[in-house]
């Protein structure tokens, strides 16, 4: 194991969204690429907005994507004593101070600053306060450096500097004694020995404050990499109005985890013109150095394309496991006859999602209750009767074991009956599946099994050919 340690630190205030999943994936890949450690930390200090349901949803999303952590999940609410010790330490060292300014006073000063065109900032009234009425409500502020600048070399964005004069004396502990967000993050990242902080660029403005805290506490400052955000097609930040943003919603819509991972890795990261990456290739090739500086646009068509690719090339037995819930929601729970993997191999070529595939797999498990009338109208009843009789007889008599043999048998039937292929193929397809939108006949017969195919043809004959 190398010393490289990264973390994904979601706040459990909602489901795992695609932006968060991408951050998790980038961290996971970075750790795996360098033989480092990937840590999961649940940032639940905002007890009002954090819920167990969200924690579960985040864990579920990560599990589905296969983003397993090496350490964790840790919960910030377990660390309150630790944060308090650090607040105490800063107070004792004169690097933090108590502040009794009332919210309404601060608000008035803020408004005055705005009115005068000054950037609002805490004016340091309590920095030098002599009396310390500890029994009165107060917060604790960090005594931030007033001069110079705080800068860092972001692995993605390059050097970013903030004049210290613009940074407030951050509140690190609230009136009720609970520590604030930026403070907790620093203590945790320091104590977890995080070497690289890879996160969304909405946190860039927190970074100088956090760096000042690391320095005041005497902890090494990690390396930062701020990943540009994901936009919708209209270039606005990706949100619900662009479509689903929850990882689990993508699972439920029939996307494969490998397709979503592959899609997410390309949102911001590139490796030449390559588009398709197995997990091993991602691990091998991923580097923060190849993450771009500009935001990426979420493109559902590309995700569909990748999903179709992984469905087409997937192992039918594995796809079967993933498809089962989609069939179950359609009332199909017994997928042993016909065998689901066999069914899937007839549908892989054409499905973009597992939802689509489940829809097309239904006829295998549900005898057609109706037949495509418009397609059947092209054939006379006596023709249908003759075709169904010939096919049922031939299929029952022949011992076919492959789709190719079955197709050959249908050629024979055509020759013997003096028919062209569509004159036989279309009615038989309809008999087997109810519609003409089905895989090749040989494939259907093999997946369905000859006895069931024959039974369906006889059923159709009774229903359609009088
Ligand atoms: N909890 C923060 C969030 O969900 C992430 C903080 C961080 O990565 O430093 O946005």
CSV table of C-alpha atoms and ligand atoms in Angstrom, one decimal:
chain,number,residue,atom,x,y,z
A,1,UNK,CA,0.0,0.0,0.0
A,2,UNK,CA,1.2,3.5,-0.8
A,3,UNK,CA,0.7,6.5,1.4
A,4,UNK,CA,-1.9,7.8,-0.9
A,5,UNK,CA,-5.1,8.2,1.0
A,6,UNK,CA,-8.3,9.7,-0.5
A,7,UNK,CA,-11.8,9.9,0.6
A,8,UNK,CA,-15.4,10.4,-0.6
A,9,UNK,CA,-17.2,12.6,1.9
A,10,UNK,CA,-20.9,12.8,1.0
A,11,UNK,CA,-23.4,14.7,3.2
A,12,UNK,CA,-26.4,12.4,3.8
A,13,UNK,CA,-29.0,15.0,2.8
A,14,UNK,CA,-30.4,13.1,-0.2
A,15,UNK,CA,-29.7,10.2,-2.6
A,16,UNK,CA,-26.3,9.6,-4.3
A,17,UNK,CA,-26.5,11.8,-7.4
A,18,UNK,CA,-24.4,11.3,-10.5
A,19,UNK,CA,-22.1,14.2,-9.6
A,20,UNK,CA,-21.3,12.7,-6.2
A,21,UNK,CA,-20.9,9.3,-7.8
A,22,UNK,CA,-18.4,10.7,-10.2
A,23,UNK,CA,-16.4,12.2,-7.3
A,24,UNK,CA,-16.5,8.9,-5.6
A,25,UNK,CA,-15.4,7.1,-8.7
A,26,UNK,CA,-12.5,9.5,-9.3
A,27,UNK,CA,-11.3,9.0,-5.8
A,28,UNK,CA,-11.8,5.2,-6.0
A,29,UNK,CA,-9.8,5.0,-9.3
A,30,UNK,CA,-7.1,7.3,-8.0
A,31,UNK,CA,-6.6,5.1,-4.9
A,32,UNK,CA,-6.7,1.9,-7.0
A,33,UNK,CA,-4.3,3.3,-9.6
A,34,UNK,CA,-1.7,4.1,-7.0
A,35,UNK,CA,-2.3,1.3,-4.6
A,36,UNK,CA,-3.6,3.7,-2.1
A,37,UNK,CA,-6.6,3.7,0.3
A,38,UNK,CA,-10.1,4.8,-0.4
A,39,UNK,CA,-12.1,6.0,2.6
A,40,UNK,CA,-15.8,6.7,3.0
A,41,UNK,CA,-16.8,9.4,5.4
A,42,UNK,CA,-20.4,10.4,5.9
A,43,UNK,CA,-20.5,14.1,6.7
A,44,UNK,CA,-23.6,14.1,9.0
A,45,UNK,CA,-22.8,17.1,11.3
A,46,UNK,CA,-25.9,18.9,9.9
A,47,UNK,CA,-28.2,16.8,12.0
A,48,UNK,CA,-31.3,18.7,10.9
A,49,UNK,CA,-30.8,17.7,7.2
A,50,UNK,CA,-29.0,14.4,7.6
A,51,UNK,CA,-31.1,11.2,7.5
A,52,UNK,CA,-30.5,7.5,7.9
A,53,UNK,CA,-32.5,7.1,4.7
A,54,UNK,CA,-29.9,9.1,2.8
A,55,UNK,CA,-27.0,7.2,4.4
A,56,UNK,CA,-28.6,4.0,3.2
A,57,UNK,CA,-29.3,5.4,-0.3
A,58,UNK,CA,-25.6,6.6,-0.6
A,59,UNK,CA,-24.3,3.2,0.5
A,60,UNK,CA,-26.7,1.4,-1.8
A,61,UNK,CA,-25.6,3.5,-4.8
A,62,UNK,CA,-21.9,3.0,-4.1
A,63,UNK,CA,-22.4,-0.7,-3.6
A,64,UNK,CA,-24.3,-0.9,-6.9
A,65,UNK,CA,-21.4,0.9,-8.7
A,66,UNK,CA,-18.9,-1.4,-7.0
A,67,UNK,CA,-17.1,1.5,-5.3
A,68,UNK,CA,-16.1,-0.4,-2.2
A,69,UNK,CA,-14.2,1.5,0.5
A,70,UNK,CA,-11.0,0.3,2.2
A,71,UNK,CA,-11.9,2.1,5.4
A,72,UNK,CA,-15.2,3.3,6.7
A,73,UNK,CA,-17.9,4.3,6.5
A,74,UNK,CA,-17.0,6.8,9.2
A,75,UNK,CA,-19.5,9.2,10.6
A,76,UNK,CA,-18.6,12.7,11.6
A,77,UNK,CA,-21.2,12.7,14.4
A,78,UNK,CA,-19.0,10.1,16.1
A,79,UNK,CA,-16.2,12.6,16.2
A,80,UNK,CA,-17.7,15.5,18.2
A,81,UNK,CA,-15.4,15.0,21.2
A,82,UNK,CA,-12.4,15.1,18.8
A,83,UNK,CA,-13.5,18.4,17.2
A,84,UNK,CA,-14.1,19.9,20.6
A,85,UNK,CA,-10.6,19.0,21.7
A,86,UNK,CA,-9.3,20.8,18.7
A,87,UNK,CA,-11.4,23.9,19.3
A,88,UNK,CA,-10.0,23.9,22.8
A,89,UNK,CA,-6.4,23.6,21.5
A,90,UNK,CA,-6.8,26.6,19.3
A,91,UNK,CA,-8.4,28.6,22.1
A,92,UNK,CA,-5.5,27.8,24.4
A,93,UNK,CA,-2.9,28.7,21.8
A,94,UNK,CA,-4.6,32.0,21.2
A,95,UNK,CA,-5.5,31.0,17.6
A,96,UNK,CA,-9.2,31.2,18.2
A,97,UNK,CA,-11.4,33.4,20.3
A,98,UNK,CA,-14.8,33.7,21.8
A,99,UNK,CA,-17.3,36.0,20.1
A,100,UNK,CA,-20.3,37.5,21.7
A,101,UNK,CA,-21.5,39.6,18.8
A,102,UNK,CA,-25.2,39.2,18.3
A,103,UNK,CA,-26.7,38.0,15.0
A,104,UNK,CA,-28.6,41.3,14.6
A,105,UNK,CA,-25.5,43.4,15.2
A,106,UNK,CA,-23.6,41.3,12.6
A,107,UNK,CA,-26.5,41.7,10.2
A,108,UNK,CA,-26.5,45.4,10.6
A,109,UNK,CA,-22.8,45.7,10.0
A,110,UNK,CA,-23.2,43.4,7.0
A,111,UNK,CA,-25.9,45.6,5.5
A,112,UNK,CA,-23.8,48.8,6.1
A,113,UNK,CA,-20.8,47.2,4.4
A,114,UNK,CA,-22.9,46.3,1.4
A,115,UNK,CA,-24.5,49.8,1.2
A,116,UNK,CA,-21.0,51.3,1.2
A,117,UNK,CA,-19.9,48.8,-1.5
A,118,UNK,CA,-17.5,47.0,0.8
A,119,UNK,CA,-17.2,43.2,0.9
A,120,UNK,CA,-19.0,42.1,4.1
A,121,UNK,CA,-16.7,40.6,6.6
A,122,UNK,CA,-16.6,40.1,10.3
A,123,UNK,CA,-14.8,43.2,11.7
A,124,UNK,CA,-13.0,41.4,14.6
A,125,UNK,CA,-14.8,43.2,17.4
A,126,UNK,CA,-14.3,40.3,19.8
A,127,UNK,CA,-10.7,39.6,18.8
A,128,UNK,CA,-9.5,41.9,21.6
A,129,UNK,CA,-12.3,41.7,24.0
A,130,UNK,CA,-11.0,41.8,27.6
A,131,UNK,CA,-14.0,40.5,29.6
A,132,UNK,CA,-15.0,36.9,28.9
A,133,UNK,CA,-18.6,36.3,30.1
A,134,UNK,CA,-18.5,32.6,29.5
A,135,UNK,CA,-22.0,32.1,30.8
A,136,UNK,CA,-23.4,34.2,28.0
A,137,UNK,CA,-24.2,32.7,24.6
A,138,UNK,CA,-21.2,33.0,22.2
A,139,UNK,CA,-19.5,31.3,19.3
A,140,UNK,CA,-15.8,30.5,18.8
A,141,UNK,CA,-14.0,32.0,15.9
A,142,UNK,CA,-10.8,31.2,14.2
A,143,UNK,CA,-8.3,34.0,14.3
A,144,UNK,CA,-7.4,34.1,10.6
A,145,UNK,CA,-4.3,35.7,9.3
A,146,UNK,CA,-5.1,39.3,8.2
A,147,UNK,CA,-2.3,39.8,5.8
A,148,UNK,CA,-0.7,38.0,2.9
A,149,UNK,CA,-2.5,35.3,0.8
A,150,UNK,CA,-3.5,31.7,1.1
A,151,UNK,CA,-2.7,29.8,-2.1
A,152,UNK,CA,-2.6,26.3,-3.3
A,153,UNK,CA,-1.7,24.4,-6.4
A,154,UNK,CA,-4.8,22.6,-7.5
A,155,UNK,CA,-4.1,19.4,-9.5
A,156,UNK,CA,-6.8,20.3,-11.9
A,157,UNK,CA,-7.2,24.1,-11.8
A,158,UNK,CA,-3.6,25.1,-11.3
A,159,UNK,CA,-2.6,27.8,-8.7
A,160,UNK,CA,-5.4,29.5,-6.9
A,161,UNK,CA,-4.7,32.3,-4.4
A,162,UNK,CA,-7.0,34.2,-2.1
A,163,UNK,CA,-6.0,37.5,-0.3
A,164,UNK,CA,-6.3,36.8,3.4
A,165,UNK,CA,-7.8,40.2,3.8
A,166,UNK,CA,-10.9,38.8,2.1
A,167,UNK,CA,-11.3,35.8,4.5
A,168,UNK,CA,-13.4,36.1,7.6
A,169,UNK,CA,-12.6,34.9,11.1
A,170,UNK,CA,-14.5,31.7,10.5
A,171,UNK,CA,-16.9,30.4,13.2
A,172,UNK,CA,-15.6,27.0,14.2
A,173,UNK,CA,-18.0,26.3,17.1
A,174,UNK,CA,-21.6,27.4,17.3
A,175,UNK,CA,-23.5,28.9,20.3
A,176,UNK,CA,-24.7,25.3,21.1
A,177,UNK,CA,-21.1,24.1,21.1
A,178,UNK,CA,-21.4,22.1,17.8
A,179,UNK,CA,-18.4,22.4,15.4
A,180,UNK,CA,-18.9,23.9,12.0
A,181,UNK,CA,-18.5,22.2,8.7
A,182,UNK,CA,-15.2,23.5,7.5
A,183,UNK,CA,-13.6,22.8,10.8
A,184,UNK,CA,-14.8,19.2,11.0
A,185,UNK,CA,-13.6,18.5,7.5
A,186,UNK,CA,-10.1,19.7,8.3
A,187,UNK,CA,-9.8,17.7,11.5
A,188,UNK,CA,-11.0,14.5,9.8
A,189,UNK,CA,-8.9,14.9,6.7
A,190,UNK,CA,-5.9,15.5,8.9
A,191,UNK,CA,-6.5,12.7,11.3
A,192,UNK,CA,-7.4,10.3,8.5
A,193,UNK,CA,-4.1,11.3,6.9
A,194,UNK,CA,-5.8,12.2,3.7
A,195,UNK,CA,-3.1,12.9,1.1
A,196,UNK,CA,-5.3,14.1,-1.8
A,197,UNK,CA,-8.6,15.8,-1.5
A,198,UNK,CA,-10.5,15.2,-4.7
A,199,UNK,CA,-13.9,16.9,-4.7
A,200,UNK,CA,-16.4,19.1,-6.6
A,201,UNK,CA,-15.2,22.6,-7.4
A,202,UNK,CA,-18.1,24.0,-5.5
A,203,UNK,CA,-15.7,23.6,-2.6
A,204,UNK,CA,-12.9,25.8,-4.0
A,205,UNK,CA,-13.9,28.7,-1.8
A,206,UNK,CA,-13.7,26.6,1.3
A,207,UNK,CA,-10.2,25.5,0.6
A,208,UNK,CA,-8.2,28.6,1.7
A,209,UNK,CA,-10.2,28.6,5.0
A,210,UNK,CA,-9.4,24.9,5.5
A,211,UNK,CA,-5.7,25.5,4.6
A,212,UNK,CA,-5.5,28.2,7.3
A,213,UNK,CA,-6.9,25.8,9.8
A,214,UNK,CA,-4.4,23.0,8.9
A,215,UNK,CA,-1.6,25.4,9.3
A,216,UNK,CA,-2.9,26.7,12.6
A,217,UNK,CA,-3.3,23.2,13.9
A,218,UNK,CA,0.1,22.2,12.7
A,219,UNK,CA,-1.2,19.5,10.3
A,220,UNK,CA,0.2,18.9,6.8
A,221,UNK,CA,-1.9,20.4,4.1
A,222,UNK,CA,-3.2,17.8,1.6
A,223,UNK,CA,-3.0,18.2,-2.2
A,224,UNK,CA,-6.3,19.4,-3.7
A,225,UNK,CA,-8.0,18.5,-6.9
A,226,UNK,CA,-11.3,20.3,-7.6
A,227,UNK,CA,-13.3,18.6,-10.3
A,228,UNK,CA,-15.4,20.9,-12.5
A,229,UNK,CA,-19.1,20.4,-12.3
A,230,UNK,CA,-21.5,18.5,-14.5
A,231,UNK,CA,-23.9,20.6,-16.6
A,232,UNK,CA,-27.2,19.7,-18.4
A,233,UNK,CA,-27.6,20.1,-22.1
A,234,UNK,CA,-28.6,23.8,-21.6
A,235,UNK,CA,-25.3,24.4,-19.8
A,236,UNK,CA,-27.0,25.0,-16.5
A,237,UNK,CA,-25.8,22.9,-13.5
A,238,UNK,CA,-27.2,19.3,-13.8
A,239,UNK,CA,-30.4,19.1,-11.8
A,240,UNK,CA,-33.6,17.1,-11.7
A,241,UNK,CA,-35.2,19.1,-14.5
A,242,UNK,CA,-32.6,17.6,-16.9
A,243,UNK,CA,-33.8,14.1,-16.0
A,244,UNK,CA,-32.8,11.6,-13.4
A,245,UNK,CA,-29.8,12.5,-11.3
A,246,UNK,CA,-30.0,9.7,-8.8
A,247,UNK,CA,-27.7,6.8,-9.3
A,248,UNK,CA,-30.3,4.3,-8.1
A,249,UNK,CA,-32.8,5.8,-10.6
A,250,UNK,CA,-30.4,4.8,-13.4
A,251,UNK,CA,-30.3,1.3,-12.0
A,252,UNK,CA,-34.1,1.2,-12.0
A,253,UNK,CA,-34.2,2.5,-15.6
A,254,UNK,CA,-32.1,-0.5,-16.6
A,255,UNK,CA,-28.6,0.8,-16.8
A,256,UNK,CA,-25.7,-1.4,-16.0
A,257,UNK,CA,-23.2,-0.3,-13.3
A,258,UNK,CA,-20.3,-0.7,-15.7
A,259,UNK,CA,-22.0,1.5,-18.3
A,260,UNK,CA,-22.7,4.2,-15.7
A,261,UNK,CA,-19.1,4.0,-14.4
A,262,UNK,CA,-17.7,4.2,-17.9
A,263,UNK,CA,-20.0,7.1,-18.6
A,264,UNK,CA,-19.0,8.9,-15.4
A,265,UNK,CA,-15.3,8.4,-15.9
A,266,UNK,CA,-15.5,10.2,-19.2
A,267,UNK,CA,-17.3,13.2,-17.7
A,268,UNK,CA,-14.2,15.3,-17.3
A,269,UNK,CA,-11.5,12.7,-17.7
A,270,UNK,CA,-10.1,11.5,-21.1
A,271,UNK,CA,-7.6,9.1,-22.4
A,272,UNK,CA,-7.0,10.1,-26.1
A,273,UNK,CA,-10.2,9.4,-28.0
A,274,UNK,CA,-11.0,6.2,-26.2
A,275,UNK,CA,-14.6,5.9,-25.0
A,276,UNK,CA,-14.9,2.3,-23.7
A,277,UNK,CA,-13.0,1.3,-20.6
A,278,UNK,CA,-13.3,-1.8,-18.6
A,279,UNK,CA,-12.8,-1.4,-14.9
A,280,UNK,CA,-9.2,-2.7,-15.1
A,281,UNK,CA,-8.5,-0.2,-17.9
A,282,UNK,CA,-9.9,2.6,-15.9
A,283,UNK,CA,-7.8,1.7,-12.9
A,284,UNK,CA,-4.7,1.4,-15.1
A,285,UNK,CA,-5.2,4.6,-17.1
A,286,UNK,CA,-6.9,7.0,-14.7
A,287,UNK,CA,-5.0,10.0,-13.5
A,288,UNK,CA,-6.1,13.4,-12.2
A,289,UNK,CA,-3.6,15.0,-14.6
A,290,UNK,CA,-6.0,14.1,-17.4
A,291,UNK,CA,-9.1,15.6,-15.9
A,292,UNK,CA,-10.1,18.7,-17.8
A,293,UNK,CA,-10.6,22.2,-16.5
A,294,UNK,CA,-13.9,22.9,-18.1
A,295,UNK,CA,-17.3,21.6,-17.0
A,296,UNK,CA,-18.7,18.5,-18.8
A,297,UNK,CA,-22.1,18.2,-20.2
A,298,UNK,CA,-24.3,15.2,-19.4
A,299,UNK,CA,-25.3,13.5,-22.6
A,300,UNK,CA,-28.0,10.8,-22.2
A,301,UNK,CA,-27.5,9.5,-25.7
A,302,UNK,CA,-24.0,8.6,-25.0
A,303,UNK,CA,-24.9,6.9,-21.8
A,304,UNK,CA,-27.5,4.9,-23.8
A,305,UNK,CA,-24.9,4.0,-26.4
A,306,UNK,CA,-22.5,2.7,-23.7
A,307,UNK,CA,-25.3,0.8,-22.0
A,308,UNK,CA,-26.2,-0.9,-25.3
A,309,UNK,CA,-22.5,-1.8,-25.7
A,310,UNK,CA,-22.3,-3.4,-22.3
A,311,UNK,CA,-25.6,-5.2,-22.8
A,312,UNK,CA,-24.4,-6.5,-26.1
A,313,UNK,CA,-21.1,-7.7,-24.8
A,314,UNK,CA,-22.3,-8.8,-21.3
A,315,UNK,CA,-22.3,-12.3,-20.0
A,316,UNK,CA,-25.9,-13.6,-20.3
A,317,UNK,CA,-25.7,-15.3,-16.9
A,318,UNK,CA,-24.7,-12.0,-15.2
A,319,UNK,CA,-27.2,-10.0,-17.1
A,320,UNK,CA,-29.8,-12.5,-16.0
A,321,UNK,CA,-29.2,-11.5,-12.4
A,322,UNK,CA,-29.5,-7.8,-13.2
A,323,UNK,CA,-32.6,-8.4,-15.4
A,324,UNK,CA,-34.6,-10.3,-12.8
A,325,UNK,CA,-35.9,-7.3,-10.9
A,326,UNK,CA,-37.1,-5.7,-14.1
A,327,UNK,CA,-39.0,-8.9,-15.0
A,328,UNK,CA,-40.3,-9.2,-11.4
A,329,UNK,CA,-41.8,-5.7,-11.6
A,330,UNK,CA,-43.7,-7.0,-14.7
A,331,UNK,CA,-45.0,-10.0,-12.8
A,332,UNK,CA,-42.5,-12.6,-14.0
A,333,UNK,CA,-40.8,-14.2,-11.1
A,334,UNK,CA,-40.1,-17.7,-12.3
A,335,UNK,CA,-37.4,-17.4,-15.0
A,336,UNK,CA,-36.3,-21.0,-15.1
A,337,UNK,CA,-38.5,-22.1,-18.1
A,338,UNK,CA,-37.3,-20.9,-20.5
A,339,UNK,CA,-33.9,-20.4,-19.0
A,340,UNK,CA,-33.3,-16.6,-18.6
A,341,UNK,CA,-29.7,-16.6,-19.9
A,342,UNK,CA,-30.8,-18.3,-23.1
A,343,UNK,CA,-33.6,-15.7,-23.5
A,344,UNK,CA,-31.2,-12.9,-22.9
A,345,UNK,CA,-28.8,-14.1,-25.6
A,346,UNK,CA,-31.6,-13.6,-28.1
A,347,UNK,CA,-32.2,-10.0,-27.0
A,348,UNK,CA,-28.7,-8.6,-26.3
A,349,UNK,CA,-28.2,-7.3,-29.8
A,350,UNK,CA,-31.1,-4.9,-29.7
A,351,UNK,CA,-31.7,-3.6,-26.2
A,352,UNK,CA,-30.5,-0.2,-25.0
A,353,UNK,CA,-31.6,-0.8,-21.4
A,354,UNK,CA,-32.6,-3.7,-19.2
A,355,UNK,CA,-36.1,-2.1,-19.0
A,356,UNK,CA,-36.3,-2.5,-22.8
A,357,UNK,CA,-34.9,-6.0,-22.6
A,358,UNK,CA,-37.4,-7.0,-19.9
A,359,UNK,CA,-40.3,-5.7,-22.1
A,360,UNK,CA,-39.0,-7.8,-25.0
A,361,UNK,CA,-38.4,-10.8,-22.9
A,362,UNK,CA,-42.0,-11.0,-21.6
A,363,UNK,CA,-43.4,-13.1,-24.4
A,364,UNK,CA,-41.0,-15.9,-23.5
A,365,UNK,CA,-42.7,-16.2,-20.1
A,366,UNK,CA,-46.2,-15.2,-21.1
A,367,UNK,CA,-48.0,-17.1,-23.8
A,368,UNK,CA,-49.3,-14.4,-26.3
A,369,UNK,CA,-52.8,-13.3,-25.3
A,370,UNK,CA,-53.3,-11.5,-28.6
A,371,UNK,CA,-51.7,-11.5,-32.0
A,372,UNK,CA,-50.6,-8.6,-34.3
A,373,UNK,CA,-53.8,-8.3,-36.4
A,374,UNK,CA,-52.4,-5.9,-39.0
A,375,UNK,CA,-49.5,-8.2,-39.7
A,376,UNK,CA,-51.7,-11.2,-39.9
A,377,UNK,CA,-54.1,-9.6,-42.2
A,378,UNK,CA,-51.6,-10.1,-45.0
A,379,UNK,CA,-52.2,-13.8,-45.0
A,380,UNK,CA,-55.2,-15.9,-45.9
A,381,UNK,CA,-56.5,-18.3,-43.2
A,382,UNK,CA,-55.8,-21.5,-45.3
A,383,UNK,CA,-52.2,-20.3,-45.8
A,384,UNK,CA,-51.8,-19.8,-42.0
A,385,UNK,CA,-53.3,-23.2,-41.4
A,386,UNK,CA,-51.0,-24.9,-43.9
A,387,UNK,CA,-47.9,-23.1,-42.5
A,388,UNK,CA,-48.7,-23.8,-38.9
A,389,UNK,CA,-49.4,-27.5,-39.6
A,390,UNK,CA,-46.2,-28.0,-41.6
A,391,UNK,CA,-44.0,-26.2,-39.0
A,392,UNK,CA,-45.5,-28.0,-36.0
A,393,UNK,CA,-45.0,-31.3,-37.7
A,394,UNK,CA,-41.5,-30.7,-38.8
A,395,UNK,CA,-40.4,-29.2,-35.5
A,396,UNK,CA,-41.8,-32.1,-33.6
A,397,UNK,CA,-40.1,-34.6,-35.8
A,398,UNK,CA,-36.7,-33.1,-36.1
A,399,UNK,CA,-34.2,-33.2,-33.3
A,400,UNK,CA,-32.7,-29.7,-33.7
A,401,UNK,CA,-30.2,-28.4,-31.1
A,402,UNK,CA,-29.0,-25.1,-32.6
A,403,UNK,CA,-30.6,-22.0,-34.0
A,404,UNK,CA,-28.7,-22.6,-37.3
A,405,UNK,CA,-30.3,-26.1,-37.6
A,406,UNK,CA,-33.7,-24.6,-36.9
A,407,UNK,CA,-33.2,-22.0,-39.6
A,408,UNK,CA,-32.2,-24.8,-42.0
A,409,UNK,CA,-35.3,-26.6,-41.1
A,410,UNK,CA,-37.4,-23.5,-42.0
A,411,UNK,CA,-35.7,-23.4,-45.4
A,412,UNK,CA,-36.7,-26.9,-45.9
A,413,UNK,CA,-40.3,-26.2,-44.9
A,414,UNK,CA,-40.3,-23.3,-47.4
A,415,UNK,CA,-39.0,-25.4,-50.2
A,416,UNK,CA,-41.4,-28.2,-49.6
A,417,UNK,CA,-44.4,-25.9,-49.3
A,418,UNK,CA,-43.4,-23.7,-52.2
A,419,UNK,CA,-43.3,-20.7,-49.9
A,420,UNK,CA,-41.0,-17.7,-49.6
A,421,UNK,CA,-39.4,-17.2,-46.2
A,422,UNK,CA,-41.5,-14.2,-45.0
A,423,UNK,CA,-44.6,-16.2,-45.8
A,424,UNK,CA,-43.6,-18.7,-43.2
A,425,UNK,CA,-41.4,-16.6,-40.9
A,426,UNK,CA,-43.9,-13.8,-40.2
A,427,UNK,CA,-46.8,-16.0,-39.2
A,428,UNK,CA,-44.6,-18.2,-37.0
A,429,UNK,CA,-43.0,-15.2,-35.3
A,430,UNK,CA,-46.5,-13.9,-34.5
A,431,UNK,CA,-47.5,-17.3,-33.3
A,432,UNK,CA,-44.5,-17.6,-31.0
A,433,UNK,CA,-44.3,-14.0,-29.7
A,434,UNK,CA,-47.6,-12.3,-30.6
A,435,UNK,CA,-45.8,-9.7,-32.8
A,436,UNK,CA,-43.3,-9.4,-35.6
A,437,UNK,CA,-40.9,-7.4,-33.4
A,438,UNK,CA,-39.1,-10.4,-32.1
A,439,UNK,CA,-35.6,-12.0,-32.5
A,440,UNK,CA,-34.8,-14.5,-35.3
A,441,UNK,CA,-37.0,-17.6,-35.4
A,442,UNK,CA,-34.2,-20.0,-34.8
A,443,UNK,CA,-33.2,-18.0,-31.7
A,444,UNK,CA,-36.7,-17.9,-30.4
A,445,UNK,CA,-37.3,-21.6,-30.9
A,446,UNK,CA,-34.1,-22.6,-29.2
A,447,UNK,CA,-34.6,-20.3,-26.2
A,448,UNK,CA,-38.2,-21.3,-25.8
A,449,UNK,CA,-37.6,-25.0,-26.4
A,450,UNK,CA,-39.1,-27.0,-29.2
A,451,UNK,CA,-42.1,-28.4,-27.2
A,452,UNK,CA,-43.2,-24.9,-26.1
A,453,UNK,CA,-42.7,-23.6,-29.6
A,454,UNK,CA,-44.8,-26.3,-31.1
A,455,UNK,CA,-47.5,-25.8,-28.4
A,456,UNK,CA,-47.6,-22.1,-29.3
A,457,UNK,CA,-47.9,-22.7,-33.0
A,458,UNK,CA,-50.7,-25.1,-32.4
A,459,UNK,CA,-52.4,-22.6,-30.1
A,460,UNK,CA,-52.1,-20.0,-32.8
A,461,UNK,CA,-53.4,-22.3,-35.4
A,462,UNK,CA,-56.5,-23.0,-33.3
A,463,UNK,CA,-57.0,-19.3,-32.7
A,464,UNK,CA,-56.2,-17.9,-36.1
A,465,UNK,CA,-56.6,-20.5,-38.8
A,466,UNK,CA,-60.0,-21.7,-37.7
B,1,LIG,N1,-19.7,16.9,2.3
B,1,LIG,C1,-19.3,17.6,1.2
B,1,LIG,C2,-20.4,17.5,0.1
B,1,LIG,O1,-21.1,16.5,0.1
B,1,LIG,C3,-18.0,17.2,0.6
B,1,LIG,C4,-16.9,17.9,1.3
B,1,LIG,C5,-15.5,17.5,0.8
B,1,LIG,O2,-15.4,16.7,-0.1
B,1,LIG,O3,-14.6,18.1,1.3
B,1,LIG,O4,-20.4,18.3,-0.8
